[in-house]
Every structure is written in structure tokens, then in C-alpha cells.
Amino acid sequence: GADLSAHLWARYQDMRRLVHDLLPPEVCSLLNPAAIYANNEISLRDVEVYGFDYDYTLAQYADALHPEIFSAARDILIEHYKYPEGIRKYDYNPSFAIRGLHYDIQKSLLMKIDAFHYVQLGTAYRGLQPVPDEEVIELYGGTQHIPLYQMSGFYGKGPSIKQFMDIFSLPEMALLSCVVDYFLGHSLEFDQAHLYKDVTDAIRDVHVKGLMYQWIEQDMEKYILRGDETFAVLSRLVAHGKQLFLITNSPFSFVDKGMRHMVGPDWRQLFDVVIVQADKPSFFTDRRKPFRKLDEKGSLQWDRITRLEKGKIYRQGNLFDFLRLTEWRGPRVLYFGDHLYSDLADLMLRHGWRTGAIIPELEREIRIINTEQYMHSLTWQQALTGLLERMQTYQDAESRQVLAAWMKERQELRCITKALFNAQFGSIFRTFHNPTYFSRRLVRFSDLYMASLSCLLNYRVDFTFYPRRTPLQHEAPLWMDQLCTGCMKTPFLGDMAHIR
């Protein structure tokens, strides 16, 4: 027993040294935050028409906008919904939540769920306090698995669970958690559904009343980022003979001021079609709403729309009339947006357009992945996983003790890795070993994804993107955890020989 324990610990130390040999510092900066990443093969040579959302696509906003949304919605709760004055003590915490989280309305749980509908333990919060793993499992009937298809619809909304998918939802999650924290901390009874609806309505009021539009219009230099890069992208596409269109839920006056700031007074000449207040995602599914033309002052006209003219502004409408009037169909159209459901899902699944997702968080996550600390932490986890798999054949007490010690260290490494991204919820793309539910939808609904539209400037307009071929589990004779267990061939062949 003592000899075996010494042998296993020595092997473990060898693996840690191997990690250092495999990952010298120069390999820890390989990913490029300005790159475009492909889920599906797509040749830009075949794309003739480019479409864009406005908010967080053409116009990138500074994080300074989120505290404004949080504070305004908090004050609306207090002053109009008569919530306790004590809620005013809460300020926006930009490092609390991440995009893609799910909220169980009846349980007041904010949590991260993986691609297989399992809650990542250690990432469930009620209010601002973590919920113990044992309680989470008990709440869901003795399992981490949540049958999302029973609780949430196609667009991430349902009677029981909602997924927060857009960047504007970050202040919403923060406010929801703060209000729940206040009620629990003061032992106030509340109906979870009423509280959830009041918070979401207060956030909605910030948008409906135009408060967010006012803040941005008053200080565009502060709130709008990368305007010159947006102009460069649009100008380059037009110069290469591409047709452009804009479909946004924002009102014309707001879009017009933002585009004038980024592109100039003649911005409409770059676009063949401009549609505002489109009411996505129903724009993609509801055939009933007709297009209405706006005059130069933004007032509605009464003419019947028989064609969509360049330089004109249209409101509402629907995708079916849009396709009929433009004949822009199928894979020759590439549409960019930031919301996987409202912007991209219907276009890809039902209409065959190619889609590009704008994920601003990608830049920060890649910079973290490129750190040596992340690479070593991740690889040690893989090394431990491989060793733990091999040790299952040892059944003596001392081996089980070593196994428990390694399992504990692997869990500690996982927590370290998670905290590099976000102390509460980790990365928006990955749980400990699986993709997140957000990642699953990203792969399903987008051909390409990138941190900003400006990434297009790094590629030719006839460039072909190829998804990286990653081996399936049964295809990989040489994988990272196998490397780290010192195996330069298919591992455990001896152990597998008896399998028939």
C-alpha cells in the first residue's frame, strides 16, 4: 500500500512537470480576440446582401450604460411600484452576473445551466447569496437536471424559467437579485412571480419611456464605442458592391442620431433598406403587420408600400413582405445581431439566411484564456481527470485516500478557473467540462461569431471561414488528458481488452 501510494504520487508530480513542458509561455497567447470564429463553413464570396441589427451590433455601447439602467429601474420600483425605500441602498455591481443565465421564477434562483440542461453546482444564487449544492439538488427532485423543454419556450421564455440572453439583461439580473436579497434579508413575504414581473416591467419602462435613448443621445462620445470602425465596415462592403439593410427595434430618431455620429449625415445612402421599430422577434413570424413609410421628420405616411426604396425609412412590417419585396433569400444573405433568439434563430432555421452573432464578452474571455494561469489550471485538471480514470482499477483503502485527495484538488482547480472569468458564475461559454446552454444556442443559431463587427476588417470580402474540426469522443486517439497521463497512444488498451 505504501509503495503504491508513493508510486502514484510520484506519477502525479511527473504529470505536473509534463504540463510545464507542454505549455511553455510562448504558447499561451494563441487565440486572437479580433478573430472571427466559425460554427459552419461559409464563403463571403457567396454573400451578396448584408443585414444588421442596430443596438450592440452597429452601435457598441460602453458598460457605463448599465448602472444608469439599473438605477433608473430601481427608482421606478420605489416611486411607481411602491417598493420599500431601503432598496435604494443597492448600487449596480458589474461583476455579479453574466449573460446566458437562467432564472427560476418560482424558486427565485439565478443559475448557470449547461448544454445538457444540468445546473452547474456552485452557480445558483437566491438574491445575492449562493445556494448550497445540496439544496439545489433537493429543489429539483434529487437531480441537477432541469427539463427546460417543459419550462421555457423557443425564445428562452416560459411560465417557470427565463433565460437572460441580451446584454441589456445584465442590469436586470442585478436588480432582480438585489430586490430578492432585500426581501429575504428583511423577512418580507412576497410572491415570486409578482416580484419578477415588477422588476422586468421596471426595466422595460426604462426603454419604453426613452430614458436610455436620452442618456445616449446626450453623450454619444461616452456611450457609443467603435463608431469609426462601424463606418469602415459599411463603407468597405458598399465599395465591393454588397447590398446592405438595417432591421432594428429602436425608433428612427434614436438610430438617426447614432448613425450620424458614427457614419455621418449621409448614412442612409449606404443602406438599400432601413426598417425601424420592427418589433423583433415577431417581425420574423407574424405576417399581419404591414410596412409604414416615415417622412423626414419621422411621421407615419399612409401610402401603401409596393416596394422598399433606398434612402427611405420604414416602420414595423414583417419578414414575409420583406422577402417578397426584395427577393433577398437563402444563403446569399448574412445577417448580424447580438441576440441569439430575437435576431438570429428564426432567420437561420426557417428562412435559410446565414447569421453572425456579435458577442462583446468574447474579447475579455479570450484574453483570460490566453493567460498562462488559465492554461496551466485547465491542463492540470485534465491531468487529474486522466489519472483519476486510471485509478478506478485500484480498490485498496490507501488508493481510495489518494483518489479522494486528487478529486479535492481537481475541484479546487475548477473553482480557481471559474473565478478567473466571474467569481459567481464563471465563463459564459463553458461550465467545468461542458459547454453552457448559451454556447449550445450560439452554435445552433449562428454560422459565425465575433466580438464586434470590426473583426470583419481583418478578412477579405471573399474569405471562406471553416469550422475547426474537433474529434468526437470515439475519434480521438490522442487528446489532452491522454497527453497529460503520459500516453502517446490510445490509453487504457489493456484495461479495455476485455470489453466485447
Short mmCIF file of C-alpha atoms in Angstrom, two decimals, residues 77-498:
data_model
loop_
_atom_site.label_atom_id
_atom_site.label_comp_id
_atom_site.label_asym_id
_atom_site.label_seq_id
_atom_site.Cartn_x
_atom_site.Cartn_y
_atom_site.Cartn_z
CA LEU A 77 -39.78 50.27 -8.50
CA ILE A 78 -39.69 52.51 -5.43
CA GLU A 79 -41.59 55.50 -6.76
CA HIS A 80 -44.17 53.91 -9.06
CA TYR A 81 -44.50 50.33 -7.80
CA LYS A 82 -44.19 51.42 -4.14
CA TYR A 83 -41.36 49.04 -3.26
CA PRO A 84 -39.52 49.64 0.05
CA GLU A 85 -37.29 52.71 0.19
CA GLY A 86 -34.48 50.51 1.56
CA ILE A 87 -33.90 49.10 -1.92
CA ARG A 88 -32.34 52.42 -2.88
CA LYS A 89 -29.20 51.48 -0.93
CA TYR A 90 -28.25 48.94 -3.63
CA ASP A 91 -25.92 50.01 -6.41
CA TYR A 92 -25.13 48.20 -9.62
CA ASN A 93 -22.44 45.54 -9.32
CA PRO A 94 -20.92 44.99 -12.79
CA SER A 95 -19.12 41.82 -11.73
CA PHE A 96 -22.13 39.95 -10.33
CA ALA A 97 -23.90 38.35 -13.31
CA ILE A 98 -23.04 37.12 -16.80
CA ARG A 99 -25.15 36.76 -19.92
CA GLY A 100 -26.98 33.48 -20.62
CA LEU A 101 -28.09 32.66 -17.06
CA HIS A 102 -31.47 31.12 -16.29
CA TYR A 103 -33.89 32.37 -13.65
CA ASP A 104 -36.38 30.02 -11.99
CA ILE A 105 -39.21 32.40 -11.14
CA GLN A 106 -41.00 30.25 -8.56
CA LYS A 107 -37.78 29.39 -6.71
CA SER A 108 -36.11 32.83 -7.10
CA LEU A 109 -32.98 31.06 -8.37
CA LEU A 110 -30.49 32.62 -10.78
CA MET A 111 -28.21 29.89 -12.13
CA LYS A 112 -25.99 28.69 -14.95
CA ILE A 113 -27.14 25.66 -16.93
CA ASP A 114 -25.03 23.59 -19.28
CA ALA A 115 -25.82 22.32 -22.77
CA PHE A 116 -27.37 19.15 -21.32
CA HIS A 117 -29.76 21.06 -19.01
CA TYR A 118 -27.75 20.42 -15.84
CA VAL A 119 -27.21 23.16 -13.26
CA GLN A 120 -23.51 23.84 -12.72
CA LEU A 121 -23.11 23.33 -9.00
CA GLY A 122 -21.76 26.36 -7.20
CA THR A 123 -23.51 28.75 -9.60
CA ALA A 124 -27.01 29.01 -8.13
CA TYR A 125 -27.92 32.23 -6.30
CA ARG A 126 -31.03 33.37 -4.47
CA GLY A 127 -30.75 37.11 -4.17
CA LEU A 128 -27.06 37.83 -3.66
CA GLN A 129 -26.35 34.67 -1.67
CA PRO A 130 -25.15 31.33 -3.06
CA VAL A 131 -27.49 28.38 -2.59
CA PRO A 132 -25.78 25.19 -1.29
CA ASP A 133 -25.45 22.43 -3.87
CA GLU A 134 -27.44 20.04 -1.69
CA GLU A 135 -30.39 22.45 -1.58
CA VAL A 136 -30.31 22.97 -5.35
CA ILE A 137 -30.43 19.20 -5.93
CA GLU A 138 -33.27 18.82 -3.42
CA LEU A 139 -35.26 21.64 -5.07
CA TYR A 140 -35.20 19.76 -8.37
CA GLY A 141 -36.23 16.38 -7.03
CA GLY A 142 -32.82 14.94 -6.25
CA THR A 143 -31.10 15.89 -9.51
CA GLN A 144 -29.17 18.72 -11.14
CA HIS A 145 -31.12 18.19 -14.35
CA ILE A 146 -33.85 20.66 -15.34
CA PRO A 147 -36.29 19.72 -18.13
CA LEU A 148 -36.15 23.12 -19.85
CA TYR A 149 -38.48 21.99 -22.63
CA GLN A 150 -41.26 21.81 -20.01
CA MET A 151 -40.48 25.20 -18.51
CA SER A 152 -39.20 27.51 -21.23
CA GLY A 153 -40.22 28.26 -24.81
CA PHE A 154 -38.21 28.60 -28.01
CA TYR A 155 -37.21 32.19 -27.21
CA GLY A 156 -35.97 31.35 -23.70
CA LYS A 157 -39.16 32.49 -22.00
CA GLY A 158 -41.69 30.38 -20.18
CA PRO A 159 -44.04 30.25 -17.20
CA SER A 160 -41.34 28.92 -14.90
CA ILE A 161 -37.89 29.74 -16.27
CA LYS A 162 -36.46 32.60 -18.30
CA GLN A 163 -33.03 32.78 -19.94
CA PHE A 164 -31.35 36.21 -19.96
CA MET A 165 -29.82 36.41 -23.42
CA ASP A 166 -29.13 40.03 -24.33
CA ILE A 167 -26.56 42.42 -22.89
CA PHE A 168 -29.27 44.75 -21.62
CA SER A 169 -30.32 41.93 -19.26
CA LEU A 170 -27.19 42.38 -17.10
CA PRO A 171 -28.67 45.27 -15.08
CA GLU A 172 -31.99 43.39 -14.98
CA MET A 173 -30.38 40.34 -13.34
CA ALA A 174 -28.52 42.58 -10.91
CA LEU A 175 -31.68 44.45 -9.88
CA LEU A 176 -33.72 41.27 -9.57
CA SER A 177 -31.09 39.76 -7.28
CA CYS A 178 -30.86 42.92 -5.16
CA VAL A 179 -34.62 43.13 -4.65
CA VAL A 180 -34.86 39.46 -3.69
CA ASP A 181 -31.91 39.98 -1.34
CA TYR A 182 -33.69 42.88 0.37
CA PHE A 183 -36.96 40.98 0.83
CA LEU A 184 -35.21 37.90 2.21
CA GLY A 185 -32.91 39.93 4.43
CA HIS A 186 -35.87 41.74 5.98
CA SER A 187 -38.07 38.61 6.22
CA LEU A 188 -40.74 40.15 3.99
CA GLU A 189 -43.24 37.80 2.39
CA PHE A 190 -43.58 38.14 -1.36
CA ASP A 191 -44.95 36.35 -4.38
CA GLN A 192 -42.01 35.37 -6.58
CA ALA A 193 -43.97 35.80 -9.81
CA HIS A 194 -45.19 39.31 -8.85
CA LEU A 195 -41.68 40.42 -7.88
CA TYR A 196 -40.19 39.08 -11.09
CA LYS A 197 -42.84 40.80 -13.22
CA ASP A 198 -42.44 44.12 -11.41
CA VAL A 199 -38.68 44.13 -11.92
CA THR A 200 -38.92 43.22 -15.61
CA ASP A 201 -41.65 45.84 -16.10
CA ALA A 202 -39.46 48.49 -14.43
CA ILE A 203 -36.57 47.60 -16.72
CA ARG A 204 -38.96 47.72 -19.69
CA ASP A 205 -40.16 51.16 -18.60
CA VAL A 206 -36.60 52.48 -18.86
CA HIS A 207 -36.66 51.55 -22.55
CA VAL A 208 -40.31 52.39 -23.29
CA LYS A 209 -40.06 55.84 -21.72
CA GLY A 210 -36.98 56.54 -23.78
CA LEU A 211 -34.68 57.13 -20.81
CA MET A 212 -31.87 55.03 -22.26
CA TYR A 213 -32.18 56.81 -25.60
CA GLN A 214 -31.90 60.19 -23.85
CA TRP A 215 -28.71 59.25 -21.98
CA ILE A 216 -27.01 58.03 -25.13
CA GLU A 217 -28.11 61.00 -27.25
CA GLN A 218 -26.86 63.44 -24.61
CA ASP A 219 -23.33 61.99 -24.56
CA MET A 220 -22.57 59.81 -27.57
CA GLU A 221 -18.82 60.10 -27.07
CA LYS A 222 -19.23 58.47 -23.66
CA TYR A 223 -21.66 55.70 -24.57
CA ILE A 224 -21.03 54.73 -28.22
CA LEU A 225 -17.85 52.75 -28.94
CA ARG A 226 -16.04 51.93 -32.19
CA GLY A 227 -18.15 54.22 -34.36
CA ASP A 228 -15.29 54.79 -36.81
CA GLU A 229 -14.86 51.03 -37.20
CA THR A 230 -18.57 50.61 -37.98
CA PHE A 231 -18.21 53.25 -40.70
CA ALA A 232 -15.18 51.43 -42.09
CA VAL A 233 -17.02 48.10 -42.26
CA LEU A 234 -20.08 49.55 -44.01
CA SER A 235 -18.05 51.62 -46.48
CA ARG A 236 -15.87 48.65 -47.38
CA LEU A 237 -18.85 46.40 -48.09
CA VAL A 238 -20.54 49.01 -50.28
CA ALA A 239 -17.27 49.63 -52.16
CA HIS A 240 -17.23 45.91 -53.04
CA GLY A 241 -20.76 46.01 -54.44
CA LYS A 242 -22.61 44.49 -51.48
CA GLN A 243 -26.19 45.48 -50.64
CA LEU A 244 -26.93 46.48 -47.05
CA PHE A 245 -30.06 46.66 -44.90
CA LEU A 246 -30.89 47.53 -41.29
CA ILE A 247 -33.67 45.96 -39.19
CA THR A 248 -33.90 47.29 -35.63
CA ASN A 249 -36.44 47.61 -32.83
CA SER A 250 -35.16 51.08 -31.95
CA PRO A 251 -37.01 54.26 -33.09
CA PHE A 252 -35.84 56.25 -36.09
CA SER A 253 -34.86 59.45 -34.24
CA PHE A 254 -32.51 57.49 -31.96
CA VAL A 255 -30.98 55.45 -34.79
CA ASP A 256 -30.60 58.53 -36.97
CA LYS A 257 -28.66 60.44 -34.31
CA GLY A 258 -26.42 57.46 -33.56
CA MET A 259 -25.67 56.76 -37.21
CA ARG A 260 -24.95 60.43 -37.89
CA HIS A 261 -22.46 60.30 -35.01
CA MET A 262 -20.75 57.14 -36.29
CA VAL A 263 -21.07 57.43 -40.06
CA GLY A 264 -22.15 60.96 -40.96
CA PRO A 265 -25.27 62.75 -42.26
CA ASP A 266 -25.44 60.65 -45.44
CA TRP A 267 -25.53 57.33 -43.64
CA ARG A 268 -28.80 56.25 -45.29
CA GLN A 269 -27.10 56.19 -48.69
CA LEU A 270 -25.11 53.18 -47.51
CA PHE A 271 -28.27 51.12 -46.94
CA ASP A 272 -30.66 49.78 -49.54
CA VAL A 273 -33.40 49.24 -46.91
CA VAL A 274 -33.84 50.69 -43.39
CA ILE A 275 -36.54 49.33 -41.05
CA VAL A 276 -37.08 50.73 -37.55
CA GLN A 277 -39.36 49.67 -34.67
CA ALA A 278 -39.56 46.28 -36.33
CA ASP A 279 -40.83 44.51 -33.20
CA LYS A 280 -38.46 41.54 -33.45
CA PRO A 281 -38.81 38.60 -32.98
CA SER A 282 -42.49 38.78 -34.06
CA PHE A 283 -41.25 40.58 -37.21
CA PHE A 284 -39.94 37.18 -38.35
CA THR A 285 -43.13 35.18 -37.67
CA ASP A 286 -46.19 37.49 -37.78
CA ARG A 287 -47.46 38.17 -41.32
CA ARG A 288 -50.12 40.67 -40.28
CA LYS A 289 -48.18 43.89 -39.68
CA PRO A 290 -47.68 45.96 -42.84
CA PHE A 291 -44.78 48.29 -43.56
CA ARG A 292 -45.38 52.00 -42.96
CA LYS A 293 -43.21 54.71 -44.51
CA LEU A 294 -41.85 57.57 -42.38
CA ASP A 295 -41.20 61.08 -43.64
CA GLU A 296 -38.02 63.05 -42.91
CA LYS A 297 -39.40 64.09 -39.51
CA GLY A 298 -40.28 60.55 -38.53
CA SER A 299 -44.06 60.94 -39.02
CA LEU A 300 -46.06 58.00 -40.39
CA GLN A 301 -47.29 58.13 -44.00
CA TRP A 302 -50.41 56.43 -45.30
CA ASP A 303 -49.26 55.18 -48.73
CA ARG A 304 -49.45 51.51 -49.49
CA ILE A 305 -45.96 50.01 -49.72
CA THR A 306 -45.32 48.23 -53.03
CA ARG A 307 -41.52 48.45 -52.94
CA LEU A 308 -38.78 49.23 -50.45
CA GLU A 309 -36.75 52.21 -51.66
CA LYS A 310 -33.19 53.17 -50.91
CA GLY A 311 -32.87 56.24 -48.70
CA LYS A 312 -36.40 55.84 -47.25
CA ILE A 313 -37.31 54.79 -43.71
CA TYR A 314 -39.89 52.08 -42.96
CA ARG A 315 -41.50 51.04 -39.71
CA GLN A 316 -42.76 47.64 -38.49
CA GLY A 317 -43.69 45.30 -41.35
CA ASN A 318 -42.82 41.60 -41.43
CA LEU A 319 -40.17 39.35 -42.90
CA PHE A 320 -42.54 37.70 -45.39
CA ASP A 321 -43.33 41.02 -47.10
CA PHE A 322 -39.65 41.92 -46.85
CA LEU A 323 -38.66 38.75 -48.74
CA ARG A 324 -41.37 39.29 -51.32
CA LEU A 325 -40.37 42.91 -51.99
CA THR A 326 -36.58 42.43 -52.01
CA GLU A 327 -36.21 38.80 -53.15
CA TRP A 328 -33.26 38.51 -50.75
CA ARG A 329 -33.48 34.86 -49.88
CA GLY A 330 -31.34 31.99 -48.70
CA PRO A 331 -27.61 31.77 -48.05
CA ARG A 332 -26.66 34.81 -50.12
CA VAL A 333 -27.92 36.90 -47.16
CA LEU A 334 -25.79 37.28 -44.00
CA TYR A 335 -27.45 38.97 -41.01
CA PHE A 336 -25.64 40.17 -37.87
CA GLY A 337 -27.18 40.63 -34.43
CA ASP A 338 -26.37 40.27 -30.74
CA HIS A 339 -29.49 38.42 -29.54
CA LEU A 340 -29.43 34.74 -30.48
CA TYR A 341 -33.20 34.36 -30.24
CA SER A 342 -34.67 37.72 -31.28
CA ASP A 343 -32.14 38.40 -34.05
CA LEU A 344 -30.85 35.11 -35.43
CA ALA A 345 -32.82 31.96 -34.62
CA ASP A 346 -35.77 32.34 -36.99
CA LEU A 347 -33.60 33.62 -39.84
CA MET A 348 -31.37 30.56 -39.77
CA LEU A 349 -33.89 27.83 -39.00
CA ARG A 350 -36.88 29.00 -41.04
CA HIS A 351 -35.50 31.15 -43.83
CA GLY A 352 -32.01 29.84 -44.56
CA TRP A 353 -30.13 33.10 -44.10
CA ARG A 354 -26.55 32.93 -42.87
CA THR A 355 -26.10 34.53 -39.47
CA GLY A 356 -23.35 36.23 -37.47
CA ALA A 357 -23.52 36.72 -33.70
CA ILE A 358 -21.89 39.74 -32.06
CA ILE A 359 -20.60 38.66 -28.63
CA PRO A 360 -18.71 41.56 -26.97
CA GLU A 361 -17.78 39.39 -23.98
CA LEU A 362 -15.71 37.20 -26.29
CA GLU A 363 -12.80 39.64 -26.26
CA ARG A 364 -12.39 39.53 -22.48
CA GLU A 365 -12.85 35.76 -22.28
CA ILE A 366 -10.18 35.13 -24.91
CA ARG A 367 -7.73 37.38 -23.09
CA ILE A 368 -8.31 35.29 -19.95
CA ILE A 369 -7.91 32.02 -21.88
CA ASN A 370 -4.62 33.32 -23.23
CA THR A 371 -3.16 33.72 -19.73
CA GLU A 372 -0.64 31.17 -18.53
CA GLN A 373 -2.59 30.81 -15.29
CA TYR A 374 -5.69 29.63 -17.14
CA MET A 375 -3.79 27.24 -19.39
CA HIS A 376 -1.96 25.56 -16.52
CA SER A 377 -5.08 25.34 -14.37
CA LEU A 378 -7.08 23.78 -17.17
CA THR A 379 -4.37 21.32 -18.13
CA TRP A 380 -3.80 20.19 -14.54
CA GLN A 381 -7.50 19.46 -14.36
CA GLN A 382 -7.16 17.31 -17.47
CA ALA A 383 -4.13 15.57 -15.99
CA LEU A 384 -6.02 14.80 -12.80
CA THR A 385 -9.02 13.55 -14.77
CA GLY A 386 -6.85 11.11 -16.68
CA LEU A 387 -5.17 9.86 -13.51
CA LEU A 388 -8.50 9.51 -11.69
CA GLU A 389 -9.80 7.42 -14.56
CA ARG A 390 -6.82 5.08 -14.36
CA MET A 391 -7.02 4.78 -10.56
CA GLN A 392 -10.52 3.30 -10.65
CA THR A 393 -8.86 -0.11 -11.01
CA TYR A 394 -7.25 0.25 -7.53
CA GLN A 395 -9.61 -0.69 -4.73
CA ASP A 396 -7.40 -0.69 -1.60
CA ALA A 397 -8.01 1.87 1.16
CA GLU A 398 -4.84 3.87 0.57
CA SER A 399 -5.53 4.22 -3.14
CA ARG A 400 -9.03 5.47 -2.32
CA GLN A 401 -7.47 8.03 0.01
CA VAL A 402 -5.14 9.25 -2.75
CA LEU A 403 -8.11 9.30 -5.14
CA ALA A 404 -10.09 11.50 -2.72
CA ALA A 405 -7.18 13.91 -2.35
CA TRP A 406 -6.85 14.28 -6.12
CA MET A 407 -10.60 14.77 -6.55
CA LYS A 408 -10.46 17.56 -3.97
CA GLU A 409 -7.56 19.24 -5.77
CA ARG A 410 -9.37 18.98 -9.09
CA GLN A 411 -12.41 20.69 -7.56
CA GLU A 412 -10.22 23.47 -6.16
CA LEU A 413 -8.63 23.97 -9.59
CA ARG A 414 -12.08 24.18 -11.13
CA CYS A 415 -13.07 26.90 -8.69
CA ILE A 416 -9.88 28.83 -9.49
CA THR A 417 -10.56 28.57 -13.22
CA LYS A 418 -14.19 29.66 -12.77
CA ALA A 419 -13.18 32.72 -10.72
CA LEU A 420 -10.83 33.91 -13.48
CA PHE A 421 -13.95 34.73 -15.52
CA ASN A 422 -16.57 35.57 -12.88
CA ALA A 423 -16.48 34.72 -9.19
CA GLN A 424 -20.17 33.72 -9.09
CA PHE A 425 -20.87 32.11 -12.45
CA GLY A 426 -17.60 31.63 -14.36
CA SER A 427 -17.43 31.75 -18.16
CA ILE A 428 -20.49 32.43 -20.31
CA PHE A 429 -19.31 29.73 -22.73
CA ARG A 430 -18.35 26.78 -20.53
CA THR A 431 -19.17 25.01 -17.30
CA PHE A 432 -16.48 22.85 -15.70
CA HIS A 433 -16.40 20.34 -18.56
CA ASN A 434 -19.41 21.05 -20.80
CA PRO A 435 -20.46 23.98 -22.96
CA THR A 436 -23.09 26.21 -21.38
CA TYR A 437 -26.66 26.35 -22.64
CA PHE A 438 -25.74 29.77 -24.08
CA SER A 439 -22.91 28.13 -26.06
CA ARG A 440 -25.28 25.47 -27.32
CA ARG A 441 -27.63 28.12 -28.72
CA LEU A 442 -24.72 30.10 -30.11
CA VAL A 443 -23.57 27.09 -32.12
CA ARG A 444 -27.13 26.29 -33.21
CA PHE A 445 -28.17 29.75 -34.37
CA SER A 446 -25.02 31.37 -35.76
CA ASP A 447 -22.69 30.48 -38.60
CA LEU A 448 -20.09 32.96 -37.33
CA TYR A 449 -19.45 34.75 -34.06
CA MET A 450 -17.12 37.58 -33.13
CA ALA A 451 -16.53 40.28 -30.52
CA SER A 452 -17.57 43.17 -32.81
CA LEU A 453 -18.36 43.97 -36.42
CA SER A 454 -14.90 45.50 -36.78
CA CYS A 455 -13.49 41.94 -36.87
CA LEU A 456 -14.70 41.84 -40.49
CA LEU A 457 -11.97 44.33 -41.37
CA ASN A 458 -9.37 41.62 -40.73
CA TYR A 459 -10.64 39.43 -43.60
CA ARG A 460 -11.06 39.74 -47.36
CA VAL A 461 -14.62 40.10 -48.63
CA ASP A 462 -14.22 36.77 -50.45
CA PHE A 463 -12.76 34.90 -47.45
CA THR A 464 -14.03 31.40 -46.63
CA PHE A 465 -14.47 30.50 -42.96
CA TYR A 466 -14.02 26.87 -41.97
CA PRO A 467 -15.09 25.49 -38.59
CA ARG A 468 -12.27 23.82 -36.71
CA ARG A 469 -12.68 20.07 -36.94
CA THR A 470 -12.58 18.74 -33.40
CA PRO A 471 -12.57 14.99 -32.89
CA LEU A 472 -15.58 13.28 -31.45
CA GLN A 473 -15.00 11.26 -28.31
CA HIS A 474 -14.64 8.00 -30.25
CA GLU A 475 -12.38 9.60 -32.91
CA ALA A 476 -9.57 10.97 -30.74
CA PRO A 477 -6.57 8.64 -30.33
CA LEU A 478 -4.62 11.48 -28.76
CA TRP A 479 -6.37 14.01 -26.53
CA MET A 480 -5.10 16.49 -23.99
CA ASP A 481 -5.95 14.42 -20.91
CA GLN A 482 -4.30 11.44 -22.59
CA LEU A 483 -1.18 13.50 -23.27
CA CYS A 484 -1.09 14.52 -19.64
CA THR A 485 -1.22 10.94 -18.44
CA GLY A 486 1.92 10.28 -20.44
CA CYS A 487 0.18 8.13 -23.06
CA MET A 488 1.32 8.66 -26.62
CA LYS A 489 -1.20 6.16 -27.96
CA THR A 490 -4.79 5.20 -27.27
CA PRO A 491 -4.92 4.92 -23.44
CA PHE A 492 -6.02 2.02 -21.32
CA LEU A 493 -5.86 -0.55 -24.11
CA GLY A 494 -5.01 -3.18 -21.55
CA ASP A 495 -7.97 -2.23 -19.42
CA MET A 496 -10.25 -2.20 -22.49
CA ALA A 497 -9.12 -5.56 -23.86
CA HIS A 498 -11.84 -7.44 -22.00
#
